[in-house]
XYZ file of C-alpha atoms in Angstrom:
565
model
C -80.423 65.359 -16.867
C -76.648 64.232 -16.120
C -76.864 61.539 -13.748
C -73.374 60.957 -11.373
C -72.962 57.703 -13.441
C -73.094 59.430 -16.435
C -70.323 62.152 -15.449
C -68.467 59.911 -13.759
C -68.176 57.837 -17.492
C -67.967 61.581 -18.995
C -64.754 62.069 -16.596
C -63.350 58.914 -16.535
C -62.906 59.231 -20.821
C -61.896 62.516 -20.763
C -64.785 64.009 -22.735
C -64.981 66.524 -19.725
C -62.502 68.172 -17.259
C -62.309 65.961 -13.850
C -63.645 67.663 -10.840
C -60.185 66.851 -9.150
C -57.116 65.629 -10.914
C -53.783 64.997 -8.818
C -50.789 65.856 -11.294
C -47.338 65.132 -11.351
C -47.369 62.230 -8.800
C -46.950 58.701 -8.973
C -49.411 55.632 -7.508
C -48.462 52.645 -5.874
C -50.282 49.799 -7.546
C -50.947 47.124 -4.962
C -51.593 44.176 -7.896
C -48.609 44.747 -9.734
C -46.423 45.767 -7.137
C -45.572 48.996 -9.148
C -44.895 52.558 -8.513
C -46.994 54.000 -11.821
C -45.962 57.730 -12.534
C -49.764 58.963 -13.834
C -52.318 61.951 -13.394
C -55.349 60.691 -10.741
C -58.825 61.990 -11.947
C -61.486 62.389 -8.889
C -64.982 63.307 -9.734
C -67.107 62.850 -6.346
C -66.768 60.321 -4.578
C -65.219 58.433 -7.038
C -61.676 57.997 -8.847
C -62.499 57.986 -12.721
C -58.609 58.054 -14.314
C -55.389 56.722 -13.880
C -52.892 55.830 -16.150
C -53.194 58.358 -18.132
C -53.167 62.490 -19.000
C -56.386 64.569 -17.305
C -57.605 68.128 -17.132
C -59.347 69.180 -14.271
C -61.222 71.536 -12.848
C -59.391 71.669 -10.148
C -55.748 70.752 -10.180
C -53.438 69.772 -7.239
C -49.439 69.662 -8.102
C -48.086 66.539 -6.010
C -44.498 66.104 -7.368
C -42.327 64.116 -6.205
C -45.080 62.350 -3.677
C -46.796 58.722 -3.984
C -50.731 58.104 -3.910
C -51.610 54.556 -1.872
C -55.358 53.861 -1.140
C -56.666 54.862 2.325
C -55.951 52.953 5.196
C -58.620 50.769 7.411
C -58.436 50.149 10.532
C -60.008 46.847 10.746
C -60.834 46.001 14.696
C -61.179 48.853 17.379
C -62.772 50.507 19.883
C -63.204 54.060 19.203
C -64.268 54.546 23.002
C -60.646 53.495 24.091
C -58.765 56.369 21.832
C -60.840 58.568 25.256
C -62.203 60.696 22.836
C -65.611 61.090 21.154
C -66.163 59.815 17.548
C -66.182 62.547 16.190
C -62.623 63.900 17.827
C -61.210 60.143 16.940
C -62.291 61.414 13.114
C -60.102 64.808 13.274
C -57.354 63.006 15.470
C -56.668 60.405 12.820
C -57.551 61.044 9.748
C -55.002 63.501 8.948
C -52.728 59.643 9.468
C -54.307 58.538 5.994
C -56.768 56.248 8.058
C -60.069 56.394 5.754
C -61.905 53.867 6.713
C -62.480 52.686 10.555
C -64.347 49.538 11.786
C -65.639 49.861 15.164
C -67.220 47.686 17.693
C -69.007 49.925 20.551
C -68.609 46.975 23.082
C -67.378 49.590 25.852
C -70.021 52.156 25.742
C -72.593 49.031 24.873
C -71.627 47.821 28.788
C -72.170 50.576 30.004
C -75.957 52.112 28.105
C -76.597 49.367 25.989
C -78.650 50.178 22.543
C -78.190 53.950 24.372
C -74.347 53.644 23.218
C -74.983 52.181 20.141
C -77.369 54.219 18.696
C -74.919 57.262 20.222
C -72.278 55.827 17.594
C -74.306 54.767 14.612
C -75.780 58.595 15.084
C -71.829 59.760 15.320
C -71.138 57.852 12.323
C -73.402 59.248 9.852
C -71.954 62.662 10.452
C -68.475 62.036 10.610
C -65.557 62.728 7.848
C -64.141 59.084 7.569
C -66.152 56.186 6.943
C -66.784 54.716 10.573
C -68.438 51.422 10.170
C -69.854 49.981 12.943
C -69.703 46.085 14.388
C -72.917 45.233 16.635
C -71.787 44.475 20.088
C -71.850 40.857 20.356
C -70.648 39.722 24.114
C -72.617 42.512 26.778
C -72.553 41.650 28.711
C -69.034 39.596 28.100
C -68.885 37.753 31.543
C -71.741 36.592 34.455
C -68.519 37.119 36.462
C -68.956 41.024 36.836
C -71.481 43.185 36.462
C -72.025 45.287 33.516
C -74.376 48.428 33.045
C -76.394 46.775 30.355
C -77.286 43.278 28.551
C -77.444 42.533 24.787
C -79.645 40.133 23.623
C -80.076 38.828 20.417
C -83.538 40.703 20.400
C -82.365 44.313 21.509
C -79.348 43.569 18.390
C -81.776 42.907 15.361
C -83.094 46.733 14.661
C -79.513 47.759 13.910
C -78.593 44.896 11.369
C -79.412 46.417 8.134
C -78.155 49.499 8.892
C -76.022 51.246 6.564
C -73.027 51.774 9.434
C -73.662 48.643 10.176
C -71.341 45.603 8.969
C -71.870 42.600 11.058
C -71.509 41.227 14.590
C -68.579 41.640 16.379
C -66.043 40.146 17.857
C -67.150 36.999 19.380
C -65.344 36.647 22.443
C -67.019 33.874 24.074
C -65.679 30.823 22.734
C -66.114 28.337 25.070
C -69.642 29.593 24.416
C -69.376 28.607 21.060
C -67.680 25.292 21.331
C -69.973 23.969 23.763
C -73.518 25.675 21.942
C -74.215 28.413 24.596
C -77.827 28.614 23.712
C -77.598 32.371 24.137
C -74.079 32.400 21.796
C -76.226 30.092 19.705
C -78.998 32.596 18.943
C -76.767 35.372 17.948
C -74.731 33.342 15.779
C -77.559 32.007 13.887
C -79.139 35.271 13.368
C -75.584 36.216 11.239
C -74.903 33.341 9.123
C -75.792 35.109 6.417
C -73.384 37.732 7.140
C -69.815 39.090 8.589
C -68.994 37.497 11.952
C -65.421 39.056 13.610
C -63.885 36.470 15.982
C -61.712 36.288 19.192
C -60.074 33.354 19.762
C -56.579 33.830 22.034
C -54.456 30.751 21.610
C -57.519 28.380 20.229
C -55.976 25.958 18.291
C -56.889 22.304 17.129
C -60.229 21.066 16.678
C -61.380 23.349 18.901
C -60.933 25.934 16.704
C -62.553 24.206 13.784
C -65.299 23.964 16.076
C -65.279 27.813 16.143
C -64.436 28.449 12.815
C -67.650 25.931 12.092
C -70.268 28.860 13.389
C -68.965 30.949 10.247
C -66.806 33.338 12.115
C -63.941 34.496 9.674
C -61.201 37.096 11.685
C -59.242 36.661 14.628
C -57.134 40.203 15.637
C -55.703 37.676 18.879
C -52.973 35.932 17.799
C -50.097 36.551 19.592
C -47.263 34.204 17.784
C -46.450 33.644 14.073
C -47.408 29.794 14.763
C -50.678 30.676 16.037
C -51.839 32.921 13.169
C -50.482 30.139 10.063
C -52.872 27.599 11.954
C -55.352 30.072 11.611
C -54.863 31.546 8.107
C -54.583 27.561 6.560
C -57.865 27.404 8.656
C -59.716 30.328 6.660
C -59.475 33.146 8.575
C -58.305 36.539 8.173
C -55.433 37.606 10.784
C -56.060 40.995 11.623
C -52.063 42.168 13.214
C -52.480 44.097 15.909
C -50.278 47.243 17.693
C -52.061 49.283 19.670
C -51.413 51.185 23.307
C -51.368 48.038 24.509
C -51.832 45.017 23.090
C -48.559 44.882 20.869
C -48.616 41.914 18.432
C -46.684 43.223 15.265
C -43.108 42.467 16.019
C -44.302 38.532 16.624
C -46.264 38.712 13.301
C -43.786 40.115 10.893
C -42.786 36.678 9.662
C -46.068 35.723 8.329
C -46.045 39.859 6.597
C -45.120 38.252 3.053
C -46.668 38.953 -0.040
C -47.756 35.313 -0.088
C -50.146 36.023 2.900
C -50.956 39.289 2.152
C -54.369 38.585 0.800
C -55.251 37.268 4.254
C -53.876 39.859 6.710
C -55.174 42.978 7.334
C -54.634 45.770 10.038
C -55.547 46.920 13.677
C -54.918 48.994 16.352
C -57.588 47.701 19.072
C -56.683 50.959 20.292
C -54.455 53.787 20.181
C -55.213 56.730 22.388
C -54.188 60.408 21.532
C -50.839 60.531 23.043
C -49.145 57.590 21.434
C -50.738 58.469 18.108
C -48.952 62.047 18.440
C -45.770 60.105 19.417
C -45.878 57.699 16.924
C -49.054 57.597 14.588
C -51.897 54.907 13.885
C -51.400 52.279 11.210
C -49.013 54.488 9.861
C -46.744 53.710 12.572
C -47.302 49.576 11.787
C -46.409 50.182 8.225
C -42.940 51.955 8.901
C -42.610 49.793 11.716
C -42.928 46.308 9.015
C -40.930 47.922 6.362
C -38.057 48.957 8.931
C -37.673 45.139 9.587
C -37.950 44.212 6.554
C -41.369 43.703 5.067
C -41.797 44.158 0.942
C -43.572 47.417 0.794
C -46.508 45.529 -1.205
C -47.255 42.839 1.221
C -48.415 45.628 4.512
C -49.627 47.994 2.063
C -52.283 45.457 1.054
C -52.923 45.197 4.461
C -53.259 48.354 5.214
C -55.927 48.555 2.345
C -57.184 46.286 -0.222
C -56.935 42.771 2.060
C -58.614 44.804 4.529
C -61.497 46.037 2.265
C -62.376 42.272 1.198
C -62.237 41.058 4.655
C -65.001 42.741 5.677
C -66.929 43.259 2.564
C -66.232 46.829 1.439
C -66.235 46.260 -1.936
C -65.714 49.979 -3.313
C -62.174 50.616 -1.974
C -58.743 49.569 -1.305
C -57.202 50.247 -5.224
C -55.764 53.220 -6.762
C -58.003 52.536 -10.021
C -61.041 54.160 -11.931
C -64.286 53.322 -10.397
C -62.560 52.839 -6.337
C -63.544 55.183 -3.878
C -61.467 58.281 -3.954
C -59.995 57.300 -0.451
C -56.439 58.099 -1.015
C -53.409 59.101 1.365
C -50.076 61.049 -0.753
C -47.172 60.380 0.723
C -44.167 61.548 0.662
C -42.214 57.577 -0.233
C -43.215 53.907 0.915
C -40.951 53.649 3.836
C -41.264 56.532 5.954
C -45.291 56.937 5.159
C -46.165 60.529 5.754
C -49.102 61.884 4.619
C -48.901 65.224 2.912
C -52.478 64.822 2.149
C -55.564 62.807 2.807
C -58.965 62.259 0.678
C -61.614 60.909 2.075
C -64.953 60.161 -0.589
C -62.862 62.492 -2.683
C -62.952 64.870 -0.327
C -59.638 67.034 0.504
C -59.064 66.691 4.448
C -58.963 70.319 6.356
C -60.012 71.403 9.015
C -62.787 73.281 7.123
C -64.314 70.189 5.822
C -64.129 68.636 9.649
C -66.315 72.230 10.340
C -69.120 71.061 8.015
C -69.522 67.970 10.305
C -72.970 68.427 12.276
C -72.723 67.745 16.699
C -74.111 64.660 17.912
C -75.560 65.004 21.910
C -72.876 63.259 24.103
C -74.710 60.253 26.446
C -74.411 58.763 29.318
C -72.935 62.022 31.248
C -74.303 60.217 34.563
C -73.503 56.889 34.407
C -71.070 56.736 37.847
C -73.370 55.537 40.146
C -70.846 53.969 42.721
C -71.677 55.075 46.423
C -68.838 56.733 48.445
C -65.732 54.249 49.591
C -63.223 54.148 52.785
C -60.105 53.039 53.410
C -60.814 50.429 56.135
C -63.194 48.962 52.647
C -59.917 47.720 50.704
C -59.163 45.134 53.515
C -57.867 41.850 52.485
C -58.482 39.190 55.704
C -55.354 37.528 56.334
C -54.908 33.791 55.540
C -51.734 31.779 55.757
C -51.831 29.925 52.871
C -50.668 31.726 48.974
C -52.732 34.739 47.579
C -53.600 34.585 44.821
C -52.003 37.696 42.695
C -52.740 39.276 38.954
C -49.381 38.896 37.426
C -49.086 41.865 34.954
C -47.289 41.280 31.424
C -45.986 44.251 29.940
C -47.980 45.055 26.462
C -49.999 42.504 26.643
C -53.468 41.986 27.879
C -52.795 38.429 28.737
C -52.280 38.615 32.866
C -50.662 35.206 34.847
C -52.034 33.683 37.428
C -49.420 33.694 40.250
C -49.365 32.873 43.989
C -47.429 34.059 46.901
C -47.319 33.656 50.490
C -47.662 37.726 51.899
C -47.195 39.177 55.468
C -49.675 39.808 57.631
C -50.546 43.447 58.653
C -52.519 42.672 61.960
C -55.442 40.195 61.052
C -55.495 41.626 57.092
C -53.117 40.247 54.038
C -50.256 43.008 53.513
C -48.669 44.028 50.196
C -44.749 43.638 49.627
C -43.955 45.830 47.614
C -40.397 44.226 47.467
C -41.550 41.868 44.859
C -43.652 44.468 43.498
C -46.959 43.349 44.892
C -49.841 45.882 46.006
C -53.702 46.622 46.355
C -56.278 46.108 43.206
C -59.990 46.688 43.523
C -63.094 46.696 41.237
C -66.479 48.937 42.682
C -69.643 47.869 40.906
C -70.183 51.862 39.804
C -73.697 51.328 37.405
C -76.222 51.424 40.516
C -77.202 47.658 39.943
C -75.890 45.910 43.120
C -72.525 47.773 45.021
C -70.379 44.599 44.450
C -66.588 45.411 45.676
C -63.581 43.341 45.589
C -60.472 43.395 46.904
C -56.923 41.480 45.310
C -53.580 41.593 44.599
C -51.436 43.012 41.663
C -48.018 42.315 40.302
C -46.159 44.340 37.808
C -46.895 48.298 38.574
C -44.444 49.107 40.213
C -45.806 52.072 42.291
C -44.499 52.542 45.664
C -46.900 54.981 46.572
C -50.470 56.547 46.492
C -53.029 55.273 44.112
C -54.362 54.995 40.611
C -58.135 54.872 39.337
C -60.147 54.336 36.511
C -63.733 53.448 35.413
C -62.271 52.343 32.016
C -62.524 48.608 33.220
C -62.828 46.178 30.358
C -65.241 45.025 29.514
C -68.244 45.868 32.208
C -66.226 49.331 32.970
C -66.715 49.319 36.653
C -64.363 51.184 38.921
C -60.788 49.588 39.484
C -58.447 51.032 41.762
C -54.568 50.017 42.447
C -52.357 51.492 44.885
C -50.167 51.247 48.289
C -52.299 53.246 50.423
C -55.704 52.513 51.468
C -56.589 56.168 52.059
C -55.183 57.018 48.707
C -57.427 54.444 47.206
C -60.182 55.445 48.534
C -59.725 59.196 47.669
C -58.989 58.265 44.062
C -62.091 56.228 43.361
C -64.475 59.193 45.326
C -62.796 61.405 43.021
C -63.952 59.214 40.148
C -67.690 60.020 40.811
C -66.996 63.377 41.568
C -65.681 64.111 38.032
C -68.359 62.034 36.143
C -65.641 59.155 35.353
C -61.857 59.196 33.996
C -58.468 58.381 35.072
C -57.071 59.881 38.889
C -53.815 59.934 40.350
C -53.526 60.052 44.428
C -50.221 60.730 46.130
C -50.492 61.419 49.897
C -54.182 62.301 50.054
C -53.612 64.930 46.693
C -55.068 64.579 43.415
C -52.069 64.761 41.899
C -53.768 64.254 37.984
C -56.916 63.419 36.269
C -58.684 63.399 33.442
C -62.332 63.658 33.055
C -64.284 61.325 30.969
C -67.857 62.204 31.491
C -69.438 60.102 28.376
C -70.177 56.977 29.886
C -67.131 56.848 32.031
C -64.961 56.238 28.809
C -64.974 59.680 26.583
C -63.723 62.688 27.178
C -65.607 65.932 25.937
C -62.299 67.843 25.168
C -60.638 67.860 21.795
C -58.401 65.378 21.230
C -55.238 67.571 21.955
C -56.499 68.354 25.022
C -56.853 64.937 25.885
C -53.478 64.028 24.543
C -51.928 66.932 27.043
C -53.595 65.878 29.622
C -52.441 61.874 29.176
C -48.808 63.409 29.230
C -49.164 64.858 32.697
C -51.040 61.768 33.777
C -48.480 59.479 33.026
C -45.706 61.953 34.413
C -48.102 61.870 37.674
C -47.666 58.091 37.593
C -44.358 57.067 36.911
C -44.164 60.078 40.177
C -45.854 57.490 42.087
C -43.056 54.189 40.536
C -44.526 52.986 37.566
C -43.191 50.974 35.945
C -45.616 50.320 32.706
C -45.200 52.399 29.931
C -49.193 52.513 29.688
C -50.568 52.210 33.192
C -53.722 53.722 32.516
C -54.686 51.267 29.654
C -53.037 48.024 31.511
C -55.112 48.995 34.672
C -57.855 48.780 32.244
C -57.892 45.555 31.715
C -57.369 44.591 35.227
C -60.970 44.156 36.042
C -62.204 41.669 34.175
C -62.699 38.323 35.060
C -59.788 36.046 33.532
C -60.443 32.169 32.673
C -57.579 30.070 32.753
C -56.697 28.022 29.445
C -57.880 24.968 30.531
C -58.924 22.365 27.963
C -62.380 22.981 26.923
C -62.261 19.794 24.941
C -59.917 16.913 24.865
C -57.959 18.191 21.730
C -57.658 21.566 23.325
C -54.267 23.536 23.434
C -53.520 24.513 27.232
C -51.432 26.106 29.706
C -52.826 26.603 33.015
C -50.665 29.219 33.856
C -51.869 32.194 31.255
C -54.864 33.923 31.910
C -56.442 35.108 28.912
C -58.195 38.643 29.461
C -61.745 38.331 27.679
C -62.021 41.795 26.168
């Protein structure tokens, strides 16, 4: 009996016709630095030829384009792109992304091993290879409260899953530093294998104190200076552009070949709209050749670094004997794909049909009892307020203070320096908690916005001018099983649902990605400012720590507020 080993060898010398041979072409070679013109051979999964002259059984003319290995996207949330798994498969694979590498942390706060096993499930069945990083912080904060909690104990039946690559990232590092016996027990239970970090402006012997527990990627930095410190240090810098978080532009200095072999790529996350607008890491490497990165050094990234980061040992070369995941473009710079294989499989929407369903959870996880107006009252005190100061594409917030007016015996906004109403409303059924703050950096002038997207416990946050419209907006939240709202003038004036665990919408992804249009248009209606206000209220919610030394040798300034998530 012919054994896949033994046809792949029968392929690979020629002695029979590939199952797949790409003709006419040319391959960028990511050791060499090359563009190789050469026939591909594919037979499964596998390439089995290049560099030379194949027939095939089936042969695909692709003149005039270039072959690069699939991209991996090395740190996201899949929950954040506001679609299911599977849609995030058919949104952005077609954008040469082959390879994904997921940590469920969001749907983990919300159902716990519920959400996990929901995406180990989703990523069994799904086109691209979604590999999956075990939740490592749920919940991240005793600050908030979260839907679910993660203990080593409830983490252990998923590690030698298949999906199933490591822990992820490790956001607690004070934890770390100072031996959190709960940090402790997780960490020790992965020595033996991948540990993805999180470590926002650590620096010094603090962060050989982190790097100590074994944990080997950081997808934080936010300067060039930060990230060498890191890279001489061991780790892998994972540069990140996503919807928010926008990293790349500070980054592109340490983008040389020289590096290369420690860098990789992220979005940590890109939702439907902006990938239609711009792409996924497609858009980063057109972005870092535009300014003037060699070709070779993000196209490693993009792939091969990537691969060898994180242990996937089968990809990341065009070469015999490397997974046959392989975008064709149409040249280096502008980084089109004209067509995608995935396991050597062509991408269509008739291979996404073969895909089987996977149940949707969590459908009725907004549990948040109804609000009023008169319950986003702020008692007035003469003395500064403390107020979230927004940064624009960042998830870093400031800590700022500001003396406000009085409105009778409660705190009033001023919406002359661009000040106005933030709340959070417990919404998992565990204790009712709401607070009430102060926000910088909207820019609304009127009604209300509302999410239960809240990193990282994904409770109910609400910003606005009006009290009423506050309150409507966050009623209208449990009403529709979870999502974003807009309220102007007591009118829903847009929403979208996301009914799987308050995160995921059950629409296709182009649905979603219409519906994010109007949104936005609904909210810049009401003076926003922020390109992504749905994504930067997001992170509003979760408790910030100031960077205060956690050690003598720490690196600290007491005026950024580093958002744990």
């Amino acid at each position: 009996m012919t054994t896949d080993l033994a046809r792949r060898i029968d392929q690979g010398t020629g002695r029979e016709p590939a199952k797949i041979v790409l003709k006419g072409g040319r391959f960028f070679d990511l050791v060499t630095g090359e563009l190789v013109t050469s026939d591909i051979a594919i037979c499964g999964e596998t390439i089995v030829g290049t560099c030379g002259s194949y027939t095939g059984r089936q042969e695909i003319d692709i003149s005039g384009l270039t072959v690069v290995p699939g991209f991996i996207d090395t740190h996201l949330h899949i929950e954040s792109s506001l679609v299911t798994p599977h849609e995030f498969d058919r949104c952005v694979l077609p954008y040469g992304v082959t390879t994904a590498i997921c940590d469920p942390h969001e749907i983990a706060n919300v159902l716990g091993t519920e959400g996990i096993r929901f995406f180990l499930e989703s990523a069994e069945r799904t086109i691209m290879d979604i590999r999956v990083q075990l939740s490592s912080c749920v919940p991240a904060t005793h600050l908030e409260t979260s839907g679910a909690s993660l203990p080593i104990e409830t983490l252990l039946p998923f590690r030698d899953h298949p999906k199933v690559i490591g822990l992820a990232e490790f956001m607690n590092f004070p934890g770390v530093i100072h031996k959190d016996p709960v940090c402790m027990a997780k960490l020790e239970a992965f020595q033996d294998g991948h540990i993805d970090g999180h470590a926002p402006l650590l620096r010094g012997l603090d962060l050989n104190g982190y790097l100590s527990a074994r944990i080997r990627t950081d997808h934080e930095c936010t300067s060039a200076e930060e990230a060498l410190e890191k890279i001489r240090k061991g780790m892998h810098i994972l540069v990140r552009e996503g919807s928010v978080s926008k990293d790349l532009h500070a980054l592109l200095p340490i983008l040389t070949e020289r590096l290369s072999p420690f860098l990789a790529l992220c979005t940590d996350d890109r939702n439907p709209l902006d990938i239609a607008e711009e792409g996924h890491l497609d858009y980063m490497i057109r972005e870092a050749i535009r300014n003037g990165v060699e070709p070779l050094a993000v196209y490693r990234a993009a792939s091969i670094s990537a691969a060898r980061a994180f242990g996937l040992r089968d990809r990341g070369l065009v070469a015999p004997g490397w997974r046959a995941d392989l975008v064709i473009i149409d040249s280096l710079e502008s980084c089109r794909a004209a067509h995608v294989f995935s396991a050597g499989r062509r991408v269509d929407a008739a291979l996404f049909a073969t895909r089987e369903a996977v149940a949707p959870v969590g459908l009725e996880s907004v549990k948040a009892g109804r609000v009023a107006a008169a319950d986003f009252g702020v008692p007035y005190r003469e003395e500064e307020t403390s107020v979230i100061g927004v940064l624009p594409g960042k998830i870093i917030t400031e800590h700022r203070r500001y003396r406000l007016p009085a409105d009778g015996n409660r705190t009033g906004l001023d919406l002359g320096r661009d000040i106005i109403k933030v709340a959070v409303i417990e919404r998992h059924g565990i204790n009712g908690n709401h607070a009430n703050g102060f926000v910088q950096g909207f820019g609304l002038k009127k009604g209300a916005i509302a999410s239960t997207v809240g990193h990282d416990s994904h409770n109910i946050c609400v910003v606005g001018v009006n009290e009423d419209d506050m309150a409507t907006a966050a009623n209208r939240l449990g009403e529709i099983g979870g999502g974003f709202v807009v309220v102007e003038d007591g009118k829903v004036t847009g929403e979208i649902a996301l009914p799987v665990a308050g995160l995921m919408s059950l629409e296709p992804y182009e649905s979603v990605r219409d519906t994010l249009h109007h949104l936005r248009q609904a909210a810049f209606a009401l003076g926003a400012t922020l390109q992504e206000p749905f994504l930067q209220l997001a992170f509003l919610p979760l408790p910030v720590i100031p960077h205060l030394k956690i050690s003598d040798r720490g690196m600290v300034d007491v005026d950024k507020f580093e958002l744990i998530g």
